[in-house]
Coordinates of C-alpha atoms in Angstrom, one line a residue:
M1 CA 79.6 63.8 104.9
T2 CA 83.0 65.2 105.5
K3 CA 83.0 68.4 107.7
R4 CA 84.3 71.4 105.8
Q5 CA 87.6 72.5 107.3
L6 CA 87.8 76.2 108.1
K7 CA 90.8 78.0 106.7
L8 CA 92.7 81.2 107.5
P9 CA 94.4 83.5 105.0
I10 CA 98.0 83.3 106.3
L11 CA 100.8 85.5 105.0
E12 CA 103.5 84.9 107.6
I13 CA 104.2 82.6 110.5
F14 CA 107.6 83.4 112.1
G15 CA 109.6 83.3 115.3
P16 CA 110.7 82.8 117.9
T17 CA 111.3 86.6 118.1
F18 CA 110.2 89.4 120.4
Q19 CA 107.4 91.9 120.5
G20 CA 108.8 95.2 119.4
E21 CA 106.3 97.7 120.9
G22 CA 103.5 98.4 123.4
R23 CA 102.9 96.8 126.8
A24 CA 104.5 93.5 125.8
I25 CA 107.7 95.1 124.4
G26 CA 110.5 92.6 124.8
Q27 CA 108.1 89.6 125.2
K28 CA 109.4 86.4 123.4
T29 CA 106.7 85.4 121.0
M30 CA 105.7 83.6 117.8
F31 CA 103.8 85.7 115.2
V32 CA 100.9 84.6 113.0
R33 CA 100.1 87.3 110.4
T34 CA 96.8 87.1 108.5
G35 CA 95.9 88.7 105.2
G36 CA 93.2 91.3 104.7
C37 CA 92.6 94.7 106.3
D38 CA 89.6 97.1 106.4
Y39 CA 92.1 100.0 106.8
H40 CA 94.6 101.2 104.3
C41 CA 96.8 103.5 106.5
A42 CA 99.0 105.9 104.7
W43 CA 102.2 104.8 106.5
C44 CA 101.2 101.1 106.9
D45 CA 104.3 98.9 107.5
S46 CA 102.5 95.8 106.3
A47 CA 100.6 97.0 103.3
F48 CA 101.4 93.6 101.6
T49 CA 98.5 92.2 103.8
W50 CA 96.0 94.2 101.8
D51 CA 97.4 95.8 98.6
G52 CA 97.4 92.6 96.5
S53 CA 101.2 92.4 96.2
E54 CA 101.3 89.1 98.1
K55 CA 98.8 86.2 98.1
A56 CA 97.8 84.6 101.4
K57 CA 98.0 80.9 101.8
P58 CA 94.8 79.2 103.0
M59 CA 95.6 77.1 106.1
T60 CA 93.6 75.3 108.7
A61 CA 94.1 75.9 112.4
D62 CA 95.9 72.5 112.6
E63 CA 98.2 73.5 109.8
V64 CA 99.1 76.8 111.5
I65 CA 99.9 75.0 114.7
E66 CA 102.0 72.4 112.9
Q67 CA 104.1 75.2 111.3
L68 CA 104.4 76.9 114.7
D69 CA 105.6 73.6 116.2
R70 CA 108.2 73.3 113.5
L71 CA 109.7 76.7 114.4
G72 CA 110.4 75.6 118.0
D73 CA 108.9 75.5 121.5
Y74 CA 106.6 78.4 122.5
D75 CA 104.1 79.5 125.1
Y76 CA 103.1 82.9 123.6
V77 CA 101.6 83.7 120.2
T78 CA 100.8 87.1 118.7
L79 CA 98.0 87.3 116.1
S80 CA 98.7 90.2 113.7
G81 CA 97.7 91.4 110.3
G82 CA 96.3 93.3 108.5
N83 CA 93.4 93.0 110.8
P84 CA 92.9 89.5 112.3
C85 CA 89.5 90.5 113.6
L86 CA 88.1 90.3 110.1
L87 CA 88.1 86.5 110.7
G88 CA 85.3 84.8 112.5
A89 CA 84.8 81.0 113.1
N90 CA 88.0 80.2 111.3
M91 CA 90.1 82.3 113.8
A92 CA 87.9 81.1 116.7
D93 CA 89.1 77.5 115.9
L94 CA 92.8 78.5 116.0
V95 CA 92.3 80.5 119.3
A96 CA 90.5 77.6 121.0
K97 CA 93.2 75.1 120.0
L98 CA 96.1 77.3 121.1
K99 CA 94.3 78.0 124.4
A100 CA 93.8 74.3 124.9
R101 CA 97.5 73.9 124.8
G102 CA 98.1 76.6 127.5
V103 CA 99.4 79.2 125.1
T104 CA 99.2 82.9 126.1
L105 CA 97.5 84.7 123.2
A106 CA 98.0 88.4 122.1
I107 CA 96.4 90.2 119.3
E108 CA 97.0 93.5 117.5
T109 CA 94.0 95.3 115.9
Q110 CA 92.8 98.8 115.3
G111 CA 89.5 98.0 117.0
S112 CA 87.2 98.3 114.0
R113 CA 85.6 94.8 114.2
W114 CA 84.2 92.8 117.1
Q115 CA 84.6 89.0 117.3
T116 CA 83.3 87.0 120.3
W117 CA 86.6 85.0 120.4
L118 CA 88.4 88.2 121.5
K119 CA 87.1 87.3 125.0
D120 CA 89.5 84.4 124.9
I121 CA 92.6 86.5 124.1
D122 CA 94.8 87.3 127.0
Q123 CA 96.2 90.6 125.8
V124 CA 94.2 92.7 123.3
T125 CA 96.2 95.6 121.9
L126 CA 93.8 98.2 120.5
S127 CA 95.6 100.6 118.2
P128 CA 93.0 103.1 116.9
K129 CA 94.6 104.9 114.0
P130 CA 95.4 108.6 114.3
P131 CA 94.8 111.4 111.7
S132 CA 98.2 110.8 109.9
S133 CA 96.9 107.4 108.8
Q134 CA 94.2 109.1 106.8
M135 CA 91.7 106.6 108.3
T136 CA 88.5 107.4 110.3
V137 CA 87.9 105.7 113.7
N138 CA 84.4 104.4 114.3
F139 CA 84.1 105.2 118.0
E140 CA 80.8 103.5 118.3
T141 CA 82.4 100.2 117.3
L142 CA 85.5 100.8 119.5
D143 CA 83.3 101.7 122.5
F144 CA 81.4 98.4 122.0
I145 CA 84.6 96.3 121.9
V146 CA 85.9 98.0 125.0
S147 CA 82.6 97.3 126.8
Q148 CA 82.8 93.6 126.0
L149 CA 86.3 93.0 127.3
D150 CA 87.8 93.0 130.8
K151 CA 89.9 96.1 131.3
N152 CA 92.9 94.0 132.3
Q153 CA 92.8 92.5 128.8
I154 CA 93.1 95.8 127.0
T155 CA 96.1 97.8 126.0
F156 CA 95.8 101.1 124.1
K157 CA 98.7 101.9 121.8
I158 CA 98.9 104.9 119.5
P159 CA 101.6 105.4 116.8
V160 CA 102.5 109.1 116.8
F161 CA 103.8 110.9 113.7
D162 CA 102.9 114.5 114.4
D163 CA 101.1 116.9 116.7
A164 CA 97.7 116.0 115.4
D165 CA 98.3 112.4 116.3
L166 CA 99.3 113.4 119.9
A167 CA 96.0 115.4 120.2
F168 CA 94.1 112.3 119.0
A169 CA 96.0 110.2 121.6
K170 CA 94.7 112.6 124.3
I171 CA 91.2 112.0 123.1
I172 CA 91.7 108.2 123.5
Q173 CA 93.1 108.7 126.9
R174 CA 90.2 110.9 128.1
R175 CA 87.6 108.6 126.5
Y176 CA 88.8 105.2 127.8
Q177 CA 91.0 106.2 130.7
P178 CA 93.5 103.2 130.4
D179 CA 95.8 102.6 133.3
V180 CA 98.6 103.4 130.9
L181 CA 98.4 104.8 127.4
Y182 CA 101.3 103.5 125.2
L183 CA 102.7 105.9 122.6
S184 CA 105.2 104.8 120.0
A185 CA 107.3 106.9 117.6
G186 CA 106.0 105.9 114.2
N187 CA 108.0 104.8 111.3
P188 CA 107.0 107.1 108.4
E189 CA 109.1 105.3 105.7
P190 CA 108.5 101.5 106.3
H191 CA 109.7 100.5 102.9
V192 CA 113.1 102.3 103.0
S193 CA 116.0 99.8 102.9
G194 CA 119.2 100.2 104.9
N195 CA 119.8 101.8 108.3
I196 CA 116.9 103.8 109.8
V197 CA 118.1 103.8 113.4
E198 CA 119.3 107.4 113.6
H199 CA 116.1 108.7 112.1
Q200 CA 113.9 106.6 114.4
L201 CA 115.9 107.7 117.5
D202 CA 115.5 111.3 116.5
R203 CA 111.8 110.8 116.2
L204 CA 111.7 109.1 119.6
R205 CA 113.7 111.8 121.2
H206 CA 111.4 114.5 119.9
L207 CA 108.3 112.5 121.1
W208 CA 109.9 112.1 124.6
E209 CA 110.7 115.8 124.9
T210 CA 107.3 116.9 123.6
V211 CA 105.3 114.6 126.0
A212 CA 107.7 115.4 129.0
A213 CA 107.1 119.1 128.5
D214 CA 103.3 118.8 128.5
P215 CA 101.8 118.7 132.0
E216 CA 98.5 117.2 130.6
W217 CA 100.2 113.9 129.9
K218 CA 99.9 111.5 132.8
S219 CA 99.8 107.7 132.9
V220 CA 101.6 107.6 129.6
R221 CA 104.5 105.4 128.4
V222 CA 106.6 106.6 125.4
L223 CA 108.4 103.7 123.7
P224 CA 110.3 103.0 120.5
Q225 CA 109.3 100.5 117.9
L226 CA 112.1 98.4 119.1
H227 CA 112.2 96.1 116.1
T228 CA 113.1 99.1 113.8
L229 CA 116.1 99.9 116.0
L230 CA 117.4 96.3 115.8
Y231 CA 116.4 95.2 112.3
D232 CA 115.5 98.4 110.4
N233 CA 112.6 97.5 108.0
Q234 CA 113.3 93.8 107.7
R235 CA 110.4 91.4 107.7
G236 CA 109.9 88.2 109.7
V237 CA 111.9 89.4 112.7

């Protein structure tokens, strides 16, 4: 009997490019973007992963790796979505095969689902969504995920759109006490075409000045979403 091949819902595989935010900002990487998300954030910059506007292509782990190989040489891959942690054994297969090739793996997730293969990810970026997203964080699940991973694996990154988001970020900092909490100036209009650089820089300047003036903020790094400054709202960059 032929063994059934596990498949992943893939929307995009692109690179080489660079990570645009968080601890790995400026890191050269390939991206693998999966379809499906258990959150529907109000300002989501990749709503096509869950709103039905685009159909994911079912691909085996070997097919994903073949496409990565066609794009060029690489030693670092970022798994993104949507929420790639919705995927179980099918994603575990891809993770195992990339790790066997010596690839450094990163993942971006809101921390709403646990998968055992997360233990094999080198850099786990947890981005619990603040109030402006109109989503509700399940802290019991997030606590469990944090408890299962080495502290050195985890990065906490919060997109900030308003004062309520900053207050939420303080809750995250107090609860999990990361060595550094990464804040990014969010992009409230991810579907606007044309130049958004001035608007994003204004938001970043305001966030810098607000955090700098607040003595409660320590061990914090305020960064741009660098890709929006270089490529506006283009995809696949």
